[in-house]
Amino acid sequence: MGCGFVFPLWLLLAGLGLMAQGMAPRTRYEPNWASLDKRPLPRWYDEAKVGIFLHYGVYSVPSFGSEWFWHNWKNLRTPEYVQFMQRNYKPDFTYQEFADEFTAELFNATQWALLFRDSGARYVVLTSKHHDGFALWPSKHSFSWNSMDVGPKRDIVKELAAAVRSVSDLKFGLYYSLFEWFNRLWIDDKLHLLMQHSYVDQKVRPEQLELVQEYLPEIIWSDGDWEAPAKYWKSEEFIAWLYNDSPVRDTVVTNDRWGMGTACSHGDFYNCADRFNPGVLQAHKWENAFTLERSSWGQRFDVSLSNFMSTKELVKEIVTTVSCNGNVLINVGPTKYGTIQPIFEERLRDMGRWLKLNGEGVYGSVPWLYQNDTETPNVWYTRGQHEESNSSITIYAFVLDYPYDSNELDIHPLGKEVTISRNVHLTGLDFGTDGEVLTKQTTKVSMLGMDNTEVQWSSNHNKLHVKFPPKNHLDKRGLDYAWTLKITIT
């Protein structure tokens, strides 16, 4: 009995089992950014490229201004909001009374999910709770201020999650606002200079755990982080639990809004700011979250057609983002009735048709040596991730402006100059440096969506001169908004 420690038999057997299967023990992450930032990004997110964002809640009832209606009306006393309420509601009307009118009687989760599937998106993120604190699920920590107790009398999160998983392969994610404008626990913590954590301990953390354990979201899109540091929100502890012990630990991804100073610094992918699209390659995976209606994330009726992004603008946003190592998260705001307005549906279906023809250059792609063509404006590049062999490479050139004047275009997929140091070391291919680089023997050029149609082209060293098929041939095949040249070099 001289040994003071007995190695557990179950742990020994587990270790032997892992060794037999050739598996390494699961990495456990510590609740600090140094450790959390080492976690590899789950592959599905990088390959997905396109997501749908949904801002849906009590703010959908007034449908005026933006989803920040309550704050702008009561905290800021913004004149147009005050006047809107004076003109349309009784003097003592409260924001809480809007919840009774948040009926969602036409909400059909399956219809939504089918639309998102047809849009070509690969994931969807629903606002489970915005800054007004109204929960779209029967939160145990939001009595009479959730979609089961008041308004729809339905679990919106559950219905949409089930529908998305039933009729599509989309990943399901949830947005969650850390703070709430008028929550007394939050206000009291601020009055105590954030030295106490009553709001986090009694509201935020229980709801976060509830959402993950009940609905298994594979994206946790955090927001409302700017008024307190991550230590107050206990963000590192929550993310460590997500990565180590949650039921979605192998697939879940998080953004970067976990406390003051975390934006563009921590998280599986960076948002950095709303509508962030830097136009240059980013080393860390990032996401461009933007709205189809330019001004508001939530539904509003005080709009005109000019407030909406056109399909061509939408496609350009996708192309420029993906070329620079980003994903797009495209926001629509449903109505209080639970419907998605036809203009949003039209844009999403247009996007779906475009991606069906051009998605080969989007999904699963990786950044190319050059993101855009500096010689010919509005041409952007990606590279195919899965090459047919080690001796070939596929480059996709997205042409955003059709060459109406000549029907011909010069592009430079290998840059202005081709050198051994650049192309051998960075692509693994020796294109050579003498004479013609892009030859008929080494290069194949085609246009996505134009199967069985030969694209005429010629080359001069690193320049490709491409003659586009006649515009009426493109139109007949539904090719519009942007045209994708596929360049395969062996």
XYZ file of C-alpha atoms in Angstrom:
490
model
C 0.000 0.000 0.000
C 2.940 2.260 -0.480
C 1.397 4.020 -3.505
C -0.642 7.066 -2.607
C -2.349 7.392 -6.030
C -4.286 4.825 -8.033
C -4.633 5.579 -11.763
C -8.341 5.232 -12.676
C -8.937 2.115 -14.753
C -11.567 3.805 -16.913
C -9.155 6.589 -17.829
C -6.438 4.083 -18.714
C -8.828 2.130 -20.935
C -10.048 5.309 -22.573
C -6.490 6.312 -23.352
C -5.684 2.897 -24.794
C -8.836 3.102 -26.899
C -7.809 6.453 -28.342
C -4.347 5.103 -29.112
C -5.816 2.063 -30.829
C -7.972 4.281 -33.020
C -5.088 6.570 -33.825
C -6.895 9.464 -32.166
C -5.383 12.182 -30.037
C -7.119 13.154 -26.791
C -9.590 16.000 -27.233
C -8.000 19.402 -26.869
C -9.322 21.309 -23.904
C -9.278 25.074 -24.025
C -8.623 27.294 -21.059
C -10.968 30.225 -20.283
C -8.558 32.832 -21.628
C -8.118 34.347 -25.072
C -4.583 33.001 -25.484
C -5.969 29.472 -25.365
C -9.340 30.058 -27.049
C -7.757 31.778 -30.035
C -5.802 28.593 -30.837
C -8.940 26.624 -31.675
C -9.097 25.769 -35.400
C -12.059 27.201 -37.284
C -14.557 24.417 -38.080
C -14.217 23.786 -41.787
C -17.926 24.047 -42.582
C -18.020 27.764 -41.820
C -15.200 28.719 -44.168
C -16.739 26.662 -46.971
C -20.292 27.967 -46.463
C -19.539 31.575 -47.502
C -23.186 32.769 -47.495
C -25.598 33.172 -44.578
C -28.976 34.781 -43.877
C -29.499 37.093 -40.889
C -32.966 37.672 -39.393
C -33.887 40.586 -37.109
C -37.352 39.777 -35.840
C -39.032 41.004 -32.675
C -41.332 43.511 -31.002
C -39.658 46.327 -32.963
C -41.280 44.747 -36.047
C -44.629 46.105 -34.801
C -44.076 49.883 -35.091
C -41.893 49.142 -38.155
C -40.509 52.652 -37.983
C -36.939 53.923 -38.021
C -35.029 50.859 -36.911
C -34.850 47.983 -34.446
C -33.513 50.523 -31.927
C -37.013 52.021 -31.726
C -37.436 51.778 -27.927
C -34.046 53.323 -27.210
C -34.486 56.114 -29.757
C -37.963 56.882 -28.463
C -37.453 56.743 -24.694
C -33.736 57.181 -24.070
C -32.723 59.588 -26.817
C -36.143 61.205 -27.285
C -35.392 61.463 -30.992
C -37.984 63.929 -32.380
C -39.233 61.804 -35.287
C -39.829 58.827 -32.977
C -41.614 60.963 -30.392
C -43.774 62.524 -33.098
C -44.546 59.112 -34.593
C -45.891 57.912 -31.246
C -47.824 61.116 -30.615
C -49.533 60.870 -34.002
C -50.391 57.169 -33.859
C -50.747 56.012 -30.242
C -52.425 57.107 -27.040
C -50.354 59.332 -24.701
C -49.581 56.659 -22.105
C -48.766 53.876 -24.572
C -45.746 51.770 -23.589
C -43.302 49.773 -25.678
C -44.414 46.644 -23.851
C -47.886 47.047 -25.356
C -46.395 46.507 -28.811
C -45.800 42.896 -27.785
C -49.542 42.173 -27.916
C -49.499 43.220 -31.566
C -46.477 41.051 -32.346
C -48.776 38.280 -33.496
C -46.786 36.351 -36.134
C -50.063 34.792 -37.260
C -48.693 34.211 -40.775
C -45.317 32.869 -39.637
C -44.560 29.631 -41.455
C -41.101 28.381 -40.544
C -41.026 25.869 -43.381
C -41.694 28.579 -45.968
C -38.844 30.618 -44.523
C -36.489 27.647 -44.539
C -37.331 26.766 -48.145
C -36.680 30.362 -49.219
C -33.303 30.370 -47.472
C -32.438 27.047 -49.088
C -33.381 28.401 -52.525
C -31.348 31.559 -51.894
C -28.158 29.520 -51.974
C -27.320 30.360 -48.351
C -25.577 27.718 -46.267
C -26.495 28.994 -42.804
C -29.086 31.174 -41.082
C -28.805 33.278 -37.908
C -31.953 34.323 -36.025
C -32.051 37.057 -33.383
C -33.098 35.116 -30.310
C -33.112 38.347 -28.260
C -32.247 41.907 -29.234
C -31.399 44.857 -26.965
C -35.050 45.266 -25.935
C -34.753 41.929 -24.115
C -37.740 40.248 -25.780
C -36.953 36.547 -26.211
C -38.172 34.547 -29.206
C -38.222 31.394 -27.104
C -39.900 30.589 -23.754
C -36.970 31.799 -21.690
C -37.174 30.777 -18.053
C -35.450 34.051 -17.239
C -37.713 36.438 -19.144
C -41.164 36.064 -17.630
C -43.981 37.638 -19.691
C -41.429 39.137 -22.063
C -41.005 36.271 -24.490
C -42.807 34.942 -27.557
C -44.537 32.124 -25.674
C -46.011 34.248 -22.891
C -47.101 37.224 -24.985
C -47.650 37.977 -28.652
C -47.293 34.934 -30.915
C -47.615 32.409 -28.045
C -45.124 30.334 -30.014
C -41.518 29.207 -29.690
C -40.159 30.972 -32.778
C -36.599 29.691 -32.256
C -37.727 26.075 -31.979
C -39.997 26.241 -35.017
C -37.379 27.791 -37.277
C -34.584 25.507 -36.067
C -36.729 22.445 -36.728
C -37.807 23.649 -40.171
C -34.280 24.572 -41.289
C -32.988 21.160 -40.269
C -35.949 19.370 -41.816
C -36.020 20.813 -45.333
C -32.423 21.944 -45.890
C -28.777 21.336 -45.070
C -28.323 24.850 -43.694
C -26.599 25.317 -40.372
C -28.726 27.047 -37.739
C -27.366 29.837 -35.567
C -28.573 32.316 -32.973
C -27.845 35.983 -32.343
C -27.944 36.966 -28.672
C -27.673 40.478 -27.243
C -25.621 40.561 -24.069
C -27.209 43.705 -22.665
C -30.776 45.018 -22.450
C -31.528 48.736 -22.409
C -33.993 48.731 -19.530
C -33.213 45.564 -17.569
C -32.991 46.600 -13.912
C -30.290 44.046 -13.116
C -28.138 45.476 -15.901
C -28.791 49.057 -14.816
C -27.944 48.166 -11.208
C -24.681 46.493 -12.244
C -23.722 49.656 -14.134
C -24.548 51.765 -11.079
C -22.108 49.557 -9.172
C -19.450 50.262 -11.810
C -19.698 46.661 -13.064
C -18.056 45.407 -9.885
C -21.002 43.047 -9.389
C -22.282 40.517 -11.930
C -25.922 40.062 -10.995
C -27.170 40.604 -14.527
C -24.643 38.181 -16.025
C -25.156 35.511 -13.367
C -28.939 35.683 -13.210
C -29.851 36.532 -16.809
C -27.142 36.304 -19.454
C -25.401 33.053 -18.556
C -28.573 31.048 -17.808
C -30.097 32.136 -21.120
C -26.934 31.391 -23.087
C -26.794 27.885 -21.651
C -30.505 27.412 -22.224
C -30.232 28.372 -25.898
C -27.262 26.109 -26.585
C -28.570 23.075 -24.724
C -32.135 23.340 -26.026
C -31.642 24.414 -29.667
C -28.071 23.292 -30.498
C -27.076 26.362 -32.544
C -23.866 25.994 -34.533
C -23.305 29.741 -34.577
C -23.400 31.957 -31.490
C -23.536 35.513 -32.799
C -22.922 37.739 -29.800
C -23.768 41.460 -29.759
C -24.268 44.355 -27.353
C -20.771 43.953 -25.980
C -19.551 47.533 -26.113
C -20.666 48.766 -22.706
C -18.601 46.367 -20.589
C -15.358 44.377 -20.823
C -15.302 40.661 -21.558
C -14.356 39.949 -17.938
C -17.680 41.397 -16.794
C -19.584 39.284 -19.316
C -17.492 36.237 -18.319
C -17.159 35.616 -22.029
C -13.997 33.528 -21.886
C -15.612 31.094 -19.455
C -18.676 30.705 -21.667
C -16.673 30.196 -24.860
C -14.426 27.650 -23.128
C -17.570 25.716 -22.165
C -18.810 25.975 -25.769
C -15.552 24.548 -27.115
C -14.992 21.915 -24.415
C -18.255 20.593 -23.070
C -21.269 21.932 -24.973
C -23.316 19.613 -27.209
C -22.084 21.580 -30.259
C -18.428 21.745 -29.227
C -17.063 20.245 -32.463
C -18.963 22.446 -34.913
C -19.942 25.686 -33.163
C -18.441 29.001 -34.287
C -18.521 32.374 -32.559
C -18.007 35.938 -33.661
C -15.904 38.633 -31.999
C -18.382 40.706 -29.973
C -17.694 39.521 -26.445
C -16.688 42.711 -24.643
C -14.966 46.021 -25.153
C -11.817 45.523 -27.193
C -12.604 42.035 -28.489
C -13.889 43.126 -31.915
C -11.440 42.205 -34.672
C -9.273 40.481 -32.058
C -10.955 37.353 -30.657
C -13.450 34.805 -31.897
C -13.699 32.174 -34.613
C -14.565 34.869 -37.147
C -14.400 38.647 -36.970
C -17.244 41.078 -37.673
C -15.199 44.142 -36.658
C -18.139 46.461 -37.408
C -21.532 46.375 -39.091
C -21.240 46.212 -42.886
C -17.491 45.596 -42.617
C -15.977 45.019 -46.067
C -12.334 46.164 -46.200
C -11.773 45.262 -49.860
C -8.360 43.747 -49.115
C -7.318 40.285 -47.980
C -7.740 39.600 -44.256
C -5.546 36.979 -42.600
C -8.202 35.931 -40.079
C -11.595 34.605 -41.156
C -14.180 37.389 -41.121
C -17.813 38.047 -41.902
C -19.516 40.927 -43.658
C -22.911 41.357 -41.974
C -25.045 43.785 -43.969
C -28.672 44.645 -44.635
C -30.608 44.387 -47.877
C -32.485 47.473 -46.676
C -29.622 49.889 -46.267
C -30.629 51.690 -43.068
C -32.278 49.229 -40.699
C -31.795 45.652 -39.551
C -35.419 45.339 -38.476
C -38.498 45.652 -40.661
C -39.706 49.213 -41.302
C -42.327 50.754 -43.563
C -40.859 54.262 -43.803
C -38.781 53.262 -46.830
C -38.649 53.788 -50.580
C -37.231 51.591 -53.313
C -33.918 53.448 -53.200
C -33.399 52.199 -49.634
C -32.987 48.630 -50.889
C -29.836 47.093 -52.274
C -30.203 45.931 -55.878
C -29.406 42.355 -56.862
C -26.331 43.519 -58.750
C -25.091 45.325 -55.632
C -25.799 42.215 -53.580
C -23.770 39.998 -55.909
C -20.916 42.505 -55.876
C -20.923 42.414 -52.068
C -20.702 38.619 -52.137
C -17.860 38.554 -54.655
C -15.719 41.248 -53.046
C -16.175 39.692 -49.606
C -15.426 36.094 -50.539
C -12.378 37.147 -52.583
C -10.901 38.666 -49.415
C -11.447 35.587 -47.186
C -14.827 36.652 -45.808
C -18.349 35.281 -45.502
C -21.488 37.340 -46.110
C -24.380 37.431 -43.627
C -27.299 39.020 -45.460
C -29.995 40.530 -43.275
C -33.742 40.689 -43.854
C -36.367 41.969 -41.429
C -39.647 40.008 -41.367
C -42.959 41.737 -40.673
C -44.857 41.480 -37.408
C -47.195 39.043 -39.166
C -44.355 36.598 -39.749
C -43.955 37.220 -43.467
C -40.935 38.207 -45.521
C -41.651 41.094 -47.852
C -41.622 40.326 -51.596
C -38.709 42.678 -52.258
C -36.521 40.699 -49.838
C -37.721 37.434 -51.357
C -36.936 38.673 -54.855
C -33.387 39.610 -53.902
C -32.796 36.259 -52.200
C -34.186 34.255 -55.109
C -32.095 36.281 -57.566
C -29.058 35.485 -55.430
C -29.991 31.810 -55.414
C -30.194 31.673 -59.199
C -26.828 33.428 -59.499
C -25.169 31.082 -56.994
C -26.634 28.032 -58.691
C -24.699 28.985 -61.825
C -21.631 30.603 -60.260
C -21.366 28.978 -56.835
C -18.501 26.756 -57.936
C -16.246 29.786 -57.604
C -17.748 30.801 -54.250
C -18.442 27.790 -52.020
C -15.328 26.156 -50.656
C -13.048 28.598 -52.459
C -9.943 30.151 -50.950
C -8.302 33.520 -51.615
C -6.077 33.741 -54.657
C -2.712 35.513 -54.797
C -4.593 38.610 -55.952
C -8.031 39.644 -54.811
C -8.829 42.012 -57.656
C -7.391 42.955 -61.012
C -5.556 46.246 -60.719
C -5.344 46.587 -64.503
C -9.008 45.878 -65.264
C -11.406 47.302 -62.636
C -14.207 45.235 -61.121
C -12.638 41.830 -61.712
C -12.186 39.756 -58.539
C -10.534 36.395 -58.007
C -10.834 33.243 -55.933
C -9.059 29.907 -56.147
C -10.612 26.449 -56.125
C -9.689 24.658 -52.921
C -10.034 21.107 -54.205
C -7.764 20.712 -57.182
C -8.028 17.739 -59.513
C -4.332 17.023 -59.052
C -1.238 18.559 -57.562
C -0.159 19.689 -61.014
C -3.132 21.968 -61.767
C -4.718 25.053 -60.316
C -8.130 26.637 -60.866
C -8.678 30.384 -60.678
C -12.122 31.991 -60.826
C -12.358 35.515 -62.219
C -15.621 37.302 -61.379
C -16.349 40.024 -63.926
C -18.748 42.542 -62.375
C -19.142 44.799 -65.419
C -20.076 43.326 -68.762
C -17.817 44.663 -71.555
C -20.626 46.088 -73.672
C -18.442 48.257 -75.900
C -16.235 45.540 -77.348
C -17.535 42.246 -75.916
C -13.900 41.612 -75.035
C -11.866 41.960 -71.870
C -8.265 41.764 -70.678
C -7.637 40.167 -67.302
C -4.430 39.409 -65.404
C -5.022 36.376 -63.164
C -1.288 36.030 -62.452
C -0.714 39.689 -61.747
C 1.324 42.198 -63.681
C 4.494 40.118 -63.591
C 5.191 36.418 -63.217
C 8.275 35.464 -61.261
C 9.638 32.177 -60.003
C 9.603 33.344 -56.377
C 5.965 34.375 -56.494
C 4.405 31.594 -58.506
C 6.471 28.569 -57.598
C 6.478 29.136 -53.861
C 2.942 30.463 -53.479
C 1.086 28.231 -55.938
C 3.276 25.180 -56.117
C 3.368 25.468 -59.891
C 6.204 26.544 -62.107
C 4.548 28.603 -64.813
C 7.916 29.552 -66.198
C 9.248 33.011 -66.861
C 10.271 32.922 -70.474
C 7.942 33.466 -73.407
C 4.237 32.743 -73.077
C 2.978 31.742 -69.652
C -0.700 31.112 -70.360
C -0.720 28.930 -73.474
C -3.319 26.773 -75.166
C -1.329 23.746 -74.019
C -1.324 24.712 -70.333
C -4.497 26.735 -69.895
C -8.220 26.147 -70.272
C -10.736 29.013 -70.058
C -14.503 28.575 -69.718
C -17.453 30.510 -68.347
C -19.629 29.080 -65.579
C -23.167 28.508 -66.783
C -22.091 28.276 -70.424
C -21.567 24.536 -70.663
C -20.617 23.184 -74.067
C -19.808 26.701 -75.251
C -16.198 27.430 -76.098
C -14.856 30.752 -74.838
C -12.485 32.369 -77.312
C -9.315 33.753 -75.803
C -5.716 34.595 -76.498
C -2.789 35.391 -74.260
C 0.246 37.591 -74.051
C 2.545 36.339 -71.295
C 0.423 36.843 -68.153
C -2.507 38.625 -69.809
C -5.651 36.870 -70.980
C -7.696 38.493 -73.703
C -11.177 37.002 -73.465
C -13.988 37.340 -75.953
C -17.310 37.037 -74.156
C -20.128 34.958 -75.657
C -22.872 37.136 -77.205
C -24.994 38.858 -74.560
C -28.197 37.263 -75.839
C -26.666 33.811 -75.279
C -25.830 34.771 -71.697
C -29.292 36.197 -71.107
C -30.930 33.048 -72.431
C -29.088 31.031 -69.784
C -29.931 33.469 -67.011
C -26.390 34.758 -66.612
C -26.581 38.219 -65.110
C -25.140 40.541 -62.435
C -21.615 39.059 -62.639
C -19.934 36.571 -64.967
C -17.438 33.961 -63.807
C -14.470 32.847 -65.899
C -12.905 29.549 -64.865
C -9.190 29.384 -65.634
C -7.506 26.015 -65.177
C -3.717 25.920 -65.473
C -1.720 22.686 -65.639
